[in-house]
Short mmCIF file of C-alpha atoms and ligand atoms in Angstrom, two decimals:
data_model
loop_
_atom_site.label_atom_id
_atom_site.label_comp_id
_atom_site.label_asym_id
_atom_site.label_seq_id
_atom_site.Cartn_x
_atom_site.Cartn_y
_atom_site.Cartn_z
CA UNK N 1 4.34 30.84 -3.86
CA UNK N 2 3.26 27.77 -6.08
CA UNK N 3 1.93 25.16 -3.53
CA UNK N 4 1.13 21.56 -4.12
CA UNK N 5 -2.01 20.68 -6.40
CA UNK N 6 -5.38 20.38 -4.15
CA UNK N 7 -5.61 16.63 -3.08
CA UNK N 8 -2.08 16.01 -3.19
CA UNK N 9 0.58 15.96 -0.52
CA UNK N 10 4.54 15.67 -0.17
CA UNK N 11 6.14 12.86 1.86
CA UNK N 12 8.81 14.72 3.47
CA UNK N 13 12.14 12.90 4.36
CA UNK N 14 11.00 12.86 7.85
CA UNK N 15 7.91 11.09 6.94
CA UNK N 16 9.10 8.82 4.31
CA UNK N 17 10.56 5.93 6.73
CA UNK N 18 6.58 5.29 7.23
CA UNK N 19 6.30 4.44 3.72
CA UNK N 20 9.43 2.36 3.23
CA UNK N 21 8.25 0.22 6.38
CA UNK N 22 4.79 0.03 4.95
CA UNK N 23 6.14 -0.98 1.57
CA UNK N 24 8.74 -3.55 2.97
CA UNK N 25 5.75 -5.29 4.82
CA UNK N 26 3.80 -5.51 1.74
CA UNK N 27 6.67 -6.82 -0.48
CA UNK N 28 7.64 -9.13 2.04
CA UNK N 29 4.38 -10.93 2.90
CA UNK N 30 3.26 -10.91 -1.04
CA UNK N 31 6.63 -12.56 -1.81
CA UNK N 32 6.15 -14.88 0.91
CA UNK N 33 2.73 -15.89 -0.56
CA UNK N 34 4.49 -16.48 -3.93
CA UNK N 35 2.79 -13.03 -5.76
CA UNK N 36 5.18 -11.43 -8.18
CA UNK N 37 5.48 -7.43 -8.17
CA UNK N 38 3.86 -6.06 -11.79
CA UNK N 39 4.60 -2.49 -12.53
CA UNK N 40 2.12 -1.07 -15.22
CA UNK N 41 1.96 2.76 -16.65
CA UNK N 42 0.37 5.18 -14.48
CA UNK N 43 -1.53 6.39 -17.84
CA UNK N 44 -3.81 4.08 -19.97
CA UNK N 45 -6.34 4.38 -22.72
CA UNK N 46 -9.52 5.66 -21.17
CA UNK N 47 -11.38 2.71 -22.88
CA UNK N 48 -9.53 0.33 -20.49
CA UNK N 49 -11.04 1.99 -17.24
CA UNK N 50 -14.64 2.46 -18.72
CA UNK N 51 -14.82 -1.28 -19.56
CA UNK N 52 -12.51 -2.36 -16.46
CA UNK N 53 -13.88 -0.55 -13.93
CA UNK N 54 -17.43 -0.17 -15.00
CA UNK N 55 -19.33 2.66 -16.70
CA UNK N 56 -21.99 3.29 -14.04
CA UNK N 57 -19.32 3.40 -11.46
CA UNK N 58 -18.53 6.86 -9.45
CA UNK N 59 -15.20 6.32 -10.50
CA UNK N 60 -15.66 6.36 -14.40
CA UNK N 61 -18.69 8.74 -14.28
CA UNK N 62 -17.27 11.22 -11.88
CA UNK N 63 -13.75 10.76 -10.64
CA UNK N 64 -11.44 10.40 -13.75
CA UNK N 65 -8.36 12.60 -14.57
CA UNK N 66 -9.18 12.32 -18.44
CA UNK N 67 -7.46 14.37 -21.25
CA UNK N 68 -6.69 14.26 -25.01
CA UNK N 69 -3.03 13.85 -25.44
CA UNK N 70 -1.20 15.76 -28.37
CA UNK N 71 -1.99 13.11 -30.61
CA UNK N 72 -5.87 13.18 -29.99
CA UNK N 73 -6.07 10.13 -28.06
CA UNK N 74 -8.06 10.21 -24.57
CA UNK N 75 -5.95 9.01 -21.78
CA UNK N 76 -6.71 8.56 -18.30
CA UNK N 77 -4.69 8.81 -15.19
CA UNK N 78 -5.16 5.29 -13.73
CA UNK N 79 -7.88 5.62 -10.62
CA UNK N 80 -6.94 2.10 -9.75
CA UNK N 81 -4.76 -0.79 -10.22
CA UNK N 82 -6.57 -4.02 -11.47
CA UNK N 83 -7.59 -2.59 -14.73
CA UNK N 84 -3.86 -1.99 -15.76
CA UNK N 85 -3.02 -5.42 -14.76
CA UNK N 86 -5.20 -7.43 -16.16
CA UNK N 87 -4.95 -5.61 -19.58
CA UNK N 88 -1.07 -6.61 -19.21
CA UNK N 89 -2.20 -9.81 -18.53
CA UNK N 90 -4.24 -10.30 -21.54
CA UNK N 91 -1.58 -8.25 -23.83
CA UNK N 92 1.34 -10.47 -22.53
CA UNK N 93 -0.66 -13.81 -23.03
CA UNK N 94 0.16 -14.37 -19.07
CA UNK N 95 -2.74 -16.77 -19.21
CA UNK N 96 -0.78 -19.22 -21.47
CA UNK N 97 2.00 -19.43 -18.85
CA UNK N 98 2.05 -23.15 -17.71
CA UNK N 99 2.05 -22.06 -14.19
CA UNK N 100 -1.72 -21.35 -14.91
CA UNK N 101 -2.14 -18.97 -11.61
CA UNK N 102 -0.67 -15.91 -12.23
CA UNK N 103 -0.20 -14.28 -8.74
CA UNK N 104 0.49 -10.51 -9.26
CA UNK N 105 0.93 -7.46 -6.64
CA UNK N 106 1.44 -4.03 -7.27
CA UNK N 107 1.89 -0.61 -5.43
CA UNK N 108 1.58 2.76 -6.55
CA UNK N 109 -0.24 5.96 -6.92
CA UNK N 110 -3.78 6.17 -8.47
CA UNK N 111 -5.73 9.14 -9.21
CA UNK N 112 -9.25 10.23 -8.58
CA UNK N 113 -11.16 13.58 -8.95
CA UNK N 114 -12.91 13.41 -5.33
CA UNK N 115 -13.94 15.76 -2.84
CA UNK N 116 -11.01 16.30 -0.27
CA UNK N 117 -11.59 15.26 3.17
CA UNK N 118 -9.13 13.63 5.73
CA UNK N 119 -8.01 10.32 4.31
CA UNK N 120 -9.26 11.18 0.70
CA UNK N 121 -7.12 12.59 -1.87
CA UNK N 122 -6.78 13.03 -5.42
CA UNK N 123 -3.50 11.47 -5.62
CA UNK N 124 -3.85 8.49 -3.47
CA UNK N 125 -1.47 5.39 -2.91
CA UNK N 126 -2.83 1.65 -3.33
CA UNK N 127 -1.51 -1.80 -3.25
CA UNK N 128 -3.09 -4.71 -4.31
CA UNK N 129 -3.26 -8.20 -5.50
CA UNK N 130 -4.53 -10.19 -8.40
CA UNK N 131 -4.70 -13.77 -8.70
CA UNK N 132 -5.76 -14.74 -12.04
CA UNK N 133 -6.63 -18.09 -13.63
CA UNK N 134 -8.13 -20.18 -10.92
CA UNK N 135 -12.00 -20.64 -9.68
CA UNK N 136 -10.96 -21.98 -6.35
CA UNK N 137 -12.66 -20.80 -3.05
CA UNK N 138 -8.85 -21.53 -1.59
CA UNK N 139 -7.41 -18.68 -3.63
CA UNK N 140 -10.35 -16.27 -2.62
CA UNK N 141 -9.24 -17.22 1.37
CA UNK N 142 -5.67 -17.02 0.31
CA UNK N 143 -5.93 -13.49 -0.92
CA UNK N 144 -7.92 -12.37 2.51
CA UNK N 145 -5.38 -14.23 4.41
CA UNK N 146 -2.46 -12.40 2.75
CA UNK N 147 -4.26 -8.85 3.35
CA UNK N 148 -4.99 -10.07 6.90
CA UNK N 149 -1.19 -10.97 7.49
CA UNK N 150 -0.09 -7.58 6.20
CA UNK N 151 -2.29 -5.91 8.70
CA UNK N 152 -1.20 -8.27 11.46
CA UNK N 153 2.69 -7.86 10.74
CA UNK N 154 1.87 -4.02 10.67
CA UNK N 155 0.64 -4.62 14.10
CA UNK N 156 -2.78 -2.95 13.41
CA UNK N 157 -4.89 -4.34 15.95
CA UNK N 158 -8.47 -2.42 15.79
CA UNK N 159 -9.56 -3.71 12.55
CA UNK N 160 -12.43 -6.16 11.51
CA UNK N 161 -12.94 -8.11 8.33
CA UNK N 162 -16.44 -7.95 6.65
CA UNK N 163 -17.47 -10.45 3.91
CA UNK N 164 -20.17 -11.22 1.61
CA UNK N 165 -21.02 -12.90 -1.28
CA UNK N 166 -22.97 -11.79 -4.49
CA UNK N 167 -22.90 -15.18 -6.11
CA UNK N 168 -22.82 -16.22 -9.31
CA UNK N 169 -24.28 -14.79 -12.59
CA UNK N 170 -27.54 -16.66 -12.06
CA UNK N 171 -27.61 -15.83 -8.70
CA UNK N 172 -26.95 -12.06 -9.00
CA UNK N 173 -29.27 -11.80 -11.91
CA UNK N 174 -32.30 -13.21 -9.69
CA UNK N 175 -31.01 -11.03 -6.74
CA UNK N 176 -30.69 -7.69 -9.39
CA UNK N 177 -34.50 -8.54 -10.43
CA UNK N 178 -35.50 -8.70 -6.63
CA UNK N 179 -33.94 -5.63 -5.66
CA UNK N 180 -35.45 -3.86 -8.82
CA UNK N 181 -38.93 -4.91 -7.69
CA UNK N 182 -38.11 -3.91 -4.22
CA UNK N 183 -37.11 -0.45 -4.80
CA UNK N 184 -38.96 0.69 -7.68
CA UNK N 185 -42.01 1.96 -5.39
CA UNK N 186 -39.56 3.98 -3.30
CA UNK N 187 -37.14 5.43 -6.26
CA UNK N 188 -38.73 8.87 -6.23
CA UNK N 189 -37.23 9.30 -2.23
CA UNK N 190 -33.82 8.07 -3.31
CA UNK N 191 -30.98 10.24 -4.59
CA UNK N 192 -30.07 10.86 -8.15
CA UNK N 193 -27.50 8.32 -8.36
CA UNK N 194 -29.83 5.81 -6.97
CA UNK N 195 -32.43 6.60 -9.25
CA UNK N 196 -29.88 5.69 -12.01
CA UNK N 197 -28.58 3.05 -10.20
CA UNK N 198 -32.26 1.04 -9.98
CA UNK N 199 -31.76 -0.13 -13.59
CA UNK N 200 -27.69 -0.15 -14.10
CA UNK N 201 -26.52 -1.76 -11.02
CA UNK N 202 -29.20 -1.92 -8.32
CA UNK N 203 -26.80 -3.60 -5.96
CA UNK N 204 -25.10 -0.47 -5.41
CA UNK N 205 -28.06 0.93 -3.88
CA UNK N 206 -27.13 -1.04 -0.63
CA UNK N 207 -23.83 0.73 -1.04
CA UNK N 208 -25.05 4.37 -1.28
CA UNK N 209 -23.44 6.73 1.32
CA UNK N 210 -26.69 9.21 0.76
CA UNK N 211 -29.38 7.03 1.04
CA UNK N 212 -27.76 4.54 3.64
CA UNK N 213 -30.29 5.80 6.42
CA UNK N 214 -33.31 5.42 4.11
CA UNK N 215 -35.90 3.09 5.73
CA UNK N 216 -36.44 1.17 2.73
CA UNK N 217 -32.57 -0.14 3.07
CA UNK N 218 -33.78 -2.11 6.20
CA UNK N 219 -36.36 -4.62 4.35
CA UNK N 220 -34.21 -5.01 1.22
CA UNK N 221 -33.90 -8.56 -0.14
CA UNK N 222 -30.89 -10.43 1.31
CA UNK N 223 -28.70 -11.89 -1.36
CA UNK N 224 -28.44 -14.71 0.91
CA UNK N 225 -31.35 -15.79 0.26
CA UNK N 226 -30.91 -15.64 -3.81
CA UNK N 227 -27.84 -17.77 -3.99
CA UNK N 228 -28.20 -20.93 -6.03
CA UNK N 229 -26.64 -24.25 -4.48
CA UNK N 230 -23.17 -23.87 -6.17
CA UNK N 231 -22.93 -20.01 -5.06
CA UNK N 232 -23.62 -21.28 -1.26
CA UNK N 233 -21.17 -23.95 -1.53
CA UNK N 234 -18.54 -21.85 -3.00
CA UNK N 235 -19.07 -19.19 0.16
CA UNK N 236 -19.09 -21.69 2.52
CA UNK N 237 -15.80 -23.29 1.40
CA UNK N 238 -14.27 -19.70 1.53
CA UNK N 239 -15.59 -19.36 5.07
CA UNK N 240 -14.13 -22.94 6.35
CA UNK N 241 -10.78 -21.63 5.05
CA UNK N 242 -11.12 -18.69 6.99
CA UNK N 243 -12.09 -20.59 9.98
CA UNK N 244 -9.08 -23.08 9.44
CA UNK N 245 -6.94 -19.92 9.40
CA UNK N 246 -8.52 -18.66 12.51
CA UNK N 247 -9.03 -15.46 10.56
CA UNK N 248 -12.03 -13.65 12.36
CA UNK N 249 -14.81 -12.17 10.17
CA UNK N 250 -18.27 -10.56 10.17
CA UNK N 251 -20.62 -11.46 7.21
CA UNK N 252 -22.31 -8.25 6.21
CA UNK N 253 -25.11 -8.74 3.86
CA UNK N 254 -25.03 -5.06 2.77
CA UNK N 255 -21.36 -5.37 1.42
CA UNK N 256 -21.33 -5.00 -2.20
CA UNK N 257 -18.16 -2.82 -2.93
CA UNK N 258 -18.19 0.05 -5.44
CA UNK N 259 -16.99 -1.58 -8.64
CA UNK N 260 -19.54 -3.47 -11.16
CA UNK N 261 -17.18 -6.79 -11.73
CA UNK N 262 -17.26 -8.40 -8.73
CA UNK N 263 -19.16 -11.97 -8.12
CA UNK N 264 -18.76 -14.56 -5.46
CA UNK N 265 -16.79 -13.14 -2.25
CA UNK N 266 -16.48 -9.69 -1.80
CA UNK N 267 -14.64 -8.42 1.54
CA UNK N 268 -13.44 -5.26 3.27
CA UNK N 269 -11.20 -4.37 6.22
CA UNK N 270 -12.15 -1.70 8.14
CA UNK N 271 -10.51 0.32 11.05
CA UNK N 272 -12.33 1.66 13.89
CA UNK N 273 -9.70 3.25 15.75
CA UNK N 274 -10.60 6.35 17.71
CA UNK N 275 -9.86 9.61 15.90
CA UNK N 276 -9.97 7.98 12.33
CA UNK N 277 -13.44 7.97 11.73
CA UNK N 278 -16.06 5.41 12.69
CA UNK N 279 -15.07 1.87 10.39
CA UNK N 280 -13.34 3.52 7.73
CA UNK N 281 -12.57 0.93 4.95
CA UNK N 282 -8.88 0.46 4.62
CA UNK N 283 -9.88 -1.55 1.50
CA UNK N 284 -11.05 -4.97 0.08
CA UNK N 285 -11.59 -6.91 -2.92
CA UNK N 286 -13.17 -10.07 -4.04
CA UNK N 287 -13.77 -12.39 -7.04
CA UNK N 288 -14.22 -11.00 -10.58
CA UNK N 289 -14.30 -13.84 -12.87
CA UNK N 290 -15.57 -11.60 -15.89
CA UNK N 291 -13.28 -9.08 -16.18
CA UNK N 292 -10.29 -10.70 -18.14
CA UNK N 293 -12.89 -11.49 -20.71
CA UNK N 294 -14.64 -7.72 -20.76
CA UNK N 295 -10.73 -6.43 -21.45
CA UNK N 296 -10.39 -8.99 -24.16
CA UNK N 297 -8.99 -11.92 -22.92
CA UNK N 298 -9.99 -15.63 -22.64
CA UNK N 299 -12.73 -16.30 -20.15
CA UNK N 300 -10.59 -16.37 -16.83
CA UNK N 301 -11.64 -16.60 -12.95
CA UNK N 302 -9.39 -13.55 -10.91
CA UNK N 303 -9.60 -12.43 -7.35
CA UNK N 304 -7.84 -9.57 -5.86
CA UNK N 305 -7.91 -7.00 -3.29
CA UNK N 306 -6.63 -3.06 -3.39
CA UNK N 307 -5.83 -1.21 -0.11
CA UNK N 308 -5.56 2.50 0.49
CA UNK N 309 -1.78 3.07 1.78
CA UNK N 310 -2.51 6.71 2.89
CA UNK N 311 -4.68 5.37 5.03
CA UNK N 312 -3.05 2.40 6.26
CA UNK N 313 -0.46 5.34 7.39
CA UNK N 314 -3.00 7.34 9.26
CA UNK N 315 -4.03 3.96 10.93
CA UNK N 316 -0.67 3.36 12.37
CA UNK N 317 -0.53 6.74 13.49
CA UNK N 318 -3.95 6.71 15.08
CA UNK N 319 -2.95 3.51 16.79
CA UNK N 320 0.35 4.60 18.05
CA UNK N 321 2.32 2.05 16.55
CA UNK N 322 6.11 2.50 16.62
CA UNK N 323 7.63 2.42 13.04
CA UNK N 324 11.24 1.57 13.16
CA UNK N 325 13.22 4.36 12.12
CA UNK N 326 16.86 4.03 11.04
CA UNK N 327 18.26 7.19 10.09
CA UNK N 328 21.08 7.61 12.30
CA UNK N 329 24.61 7.58 10.80
CA UNK N 330 27.30 4.91 11.63
CA UNK N 331 30.12 7.40 11.67
CA UNK N 332 30.89 11.13 11.57
CA UNK N 333 34.07 12.33 10.18
CA UNK N 334 35.51 15.37 12.16
CA UNK N 335 38.31 17.02 10.50
CA UNK N 336 40.83 19.19 13.17
CA UNK N 337 41.72 21.70 10.57
CA UNK N 338 41.49 23.06 6.97
CA UNK N 339 44.61 20.93 5.96
CA UNK N 340 43.06 17.83 6.97
CA UNK N 341 39.83 18.16 5.26
CA UNK N 342 40.95 16.35 2.03
CA UNK N 343 42.18 13.57 3.72
CA UNK N 344 39.11 13.20 5.75
CA UNK N 345 37.20 13.39 2.84
CA UNK N 346 39.04 10.51 0.96
CA UNK N 347 38.64 8.52 4.08
CA UNK N 348 34.54 9.35 4.02
CA UNK N 349 34.40 8.08 0.59
CA UNK N 350 36.64 4.88 1.54
CA UNK N 351 34.08 4.10 4.06
CA UNK N 352 31.07 4.36 1.53
CA UNK N 353 32.66 2.03 -0.53
CA UNK N 354 32.60 -0.49 2.11
CA UNK N 355 29.25 0.14 2.94
CA UNK N 356 29.66 2.15 6.04
CA UNK N 357 27.02 5.02 6.45
CA UNK N 358 29.23 8.14 7.36
CA UNK N 359 28.92 12.14 7.17
CA UNK N 360 31.22 14.80 7.56
CA UNK N 361 31.10 18.47 8.00
CA UNK N 362 30.71 20.88 4.90
CA UNK N 363 30.40 24.29 6.57
CA UNK N 364 34.19 24.67 8.13
CA UNK N 365 32.60 24.32 11.28
CA UNK N 366 34.59 24.55 14.60
CA UNK N 367 35.77 20.99 16.31
CA UNK N 368 33.17 21.33 18.85
CA UNK N 369 30.22 22.08 16.52
CA UNK N 370 31.69 19.21 14.73
CA UNK N 371 30.84 16.90 17.68
CA UNK N 372 27.27 18.62 18.24
CA UNK N 373 26.37 17.91 14.41
CA UNK N 374 27.72 14.14 14.63
CA UNK N 375 25.23 13.90 18.01
CA UNK N 376 22.48 15.53 15.96
CA UNK N 377 22.80 12.98 13.20
CA UNK N 378 22.86 10.34 15.91
CA UNK N 379 26.24 9.17 15.04
CA UNK N 380 27.47 5.91 16.66
CA UNK N 381 31.09 6.80 16.20
CA UNK N 382 33.23 9.88 15.41
CA UNK N 383 36.42 9.48 13.29
CA UNK N 384 38.90 12.30 14.46
CA UNK N 385 41.35 13.15 11.70
CA UNK N 386 44.17 15.23 12.92
CA UNK N 387 47.49 16.39 11.32
CA UNK N 388 49.84 14.52 13.54
CA UNK N 389 47.80 11.27 13.29
CA UNK N 390 47.96 11.30 9.49
CA UNK N 391 51.64 11.58 9.75
CA UNK N 392 51.91 8.57 11.81
CA UNK N 393 49.06 6.71 9.45
CA UNK N 394 46.76 6.49 12.63
CA UNK N 395 43.12 7.87 13.27
CA UNK N 396 41.43 8.09 16.46
CA UNK N 397 37.62 6.95 16.91
CA UNK N 398 35.20 7.70 19.78
CA UNK N 399 32.22 5.97 20.72
CA UNK N 400 29.47 8.44 20.95
CA UNK N 401 27.57 6.55 23.47
CA UNK N 402 30.23 5.56 25.71
CA UNK N 403 32.81 8.69 25.04
CA UNK N 404 35.63 6.10 24.60
CA UNK N 405 38.22 7.35 22.51
CA UNK N 406 41.02 5.18 21.02
CA UNK N 407 43.85 5.84 18.47
CA UNK N 408 43.79 2.91 15.83
CA UNK N 409 45.99 2.01 12.86
CA UNK N 410 44.96 3.26 9.77
CA UNK N 411 45.54 0.01 7.88
CA UNK N 412 43.08 -1.51 9.89
CA UNK N 413 40.40 1.09 9.71
CA UNK N 414 37.74 -0.45 7.63
CA UNK N 415 37.78 -3.72 9.99
CA UNK N 416 38.07 -1.91 13.36
CA UNK N 417 34.87 0.15 12.50
CA UNK N 418 32.98 -2.87 11.32
CA UNK N 419 33.84 -4.86 14.61
CA UNK N 420 32.81 -2.01 16.79
CA UNK N 421 29.56 -1.29 14.73
CA UNK N 422 28.81 -5.18 15.24
CA UNK N 423 29.48 -4.65 18.98
CA UNK N 424 27.41 -1.40 19.36
CA UNK N 425 24.17 -3.16 17.40
CA UNK N 426 24.93 -6.19 19.68
CA UNK N 427 24.76 -3.77 23.06
CA UNK N 428 21.40 -2.50 22.06
CA UNK N 429 19.64 -5.68 21.80
P1 AMP C 1 -11.52 1.03 -4.13
O1 AMP C 1 -10.36 0.96 -4.99
O2 AMP C 1 -12.10 2.14 -4.44
O3 AMP C 1 -12.00 -0.14 -3.32
O4 AMP C 1 -10.72 2.00 -2.88
C1 AMP C 1 -9.82 0.91 -2.03
C2 AMP C 1 -9.10 1.65 -0.89
O5 AMP C 1 -8.33 2.77 -1.25
C3 AMP C 1 -10.17 2.50 0.24
O6 AMP C 1 -10.60 1.48 0.86
C4 AMP C 1 -9.29 3.36 0.72
O7 AMP C 1 -8.25 3.12 1.71
C5 AMP C 1 -8.17 3.72 -0.26
N1 AMP C 1 -9.09 4.93 -1.30
C6 AMP C 1 -9.44 5.04 -2.14
N2 AMP C 1 -9.97 6.22 -2.45
C7 AMP C 1 -9.10 7.24 -1.89
C8 AMP C 1 -8.92 8.25 -1.87
N3 AMP C 1 -9.33 9.30 -2.62
N4 AMP C 1 -7.92 8.97 -1.12
C9 AMP C 1 -7.32 7.90 -0.08
N5 AMP C 1 -7.51 6.66 0.08
C10 AMP C 1 -8.41 6.21 -0.94
#
């Protein structure tokens, strides 16, 4: 038997409602903040990710699905969403839009060749936003607030926001030098990746999962001490907005995020629900003012985030959040005999054309078994089509909850069902 490829999984019909729920909240909230959806290709030129994600990142060095296509081009399945959105923004000159700030969101699968474990897949799903075009701390705060609001709407409680600043390029470069000086004497004790990071991107040593308990981590220089005045002010303004919005956060000076292109604000949202791993990152983001230029566009500020949807579904399950599931049918049509089947099927199609969700029997079941099936499908009403009734232009309708059955004129069928469905829904609330 051929099985799904390692690191991938099927979302079965019984679970897909959870994804619809998550996607609907993402869409609703992004649109409330006036972000517009953008859909970019699943594969892009490999160069895009090498430049856009950063040559020294784990994603580019170890995790990309890269192959030559039949034309000899190097292609990569997208490992994240930002690079594609920024490429499209540059290619379509969206920066020339008089609205200036382009507020975009995306939802979809990403691909990373990673070691498998719970909550870590090779085809993962992310949603993210990118706000391109404004150097304003209000945008950083807006992006954080938007993500926090999505979590709130989902009903997730056991989450916390961690935030830090990497400062502007001057502050970051001073901090970089301080880190190199500090870690140089310890470098022989650090992992192979950190040995490379020391020269390429020493900030990422602070983020290393292998060396995180190394004693040198404790005394490492702190970014806050290397911020210039402008960077301090920028960070303070972001925090002030968050305070105004009543968003709780913790400042985590070791938070640097995996990608090379961040400056100023970086943040993460972590879940600490039991059974889900301690402080598992659900996602995060930050400011990346150099990225658009790196990808060939004009110098343009940007802020964004990306969250893992697979992990959000796990977090919803771990917090036992009741996800609305609307999989019952409105009407089940019961055919009393072979002779009425064609007539019943005609009615079935008519109901569907009138937005009534309905189903019938395809297995020549006996009437009793058809009622049983109606129950299994959680039908609200059963329509019973009998020969005599057809002759009289009538049909019987049974409320499956109260078991009350009546005969109605066929001519009024659609309106009668709609009225009853409305009363049925009202009786539930
Ligand atoms: P990143 O793009 O690496 O910043 O990841 C953002 C979020 O995507 C993470 O916090 C996870 O929730 C999710 N994520 C990243 N990699 C994976 C993966 N391999 N499997 C499942 N979720 C992932």
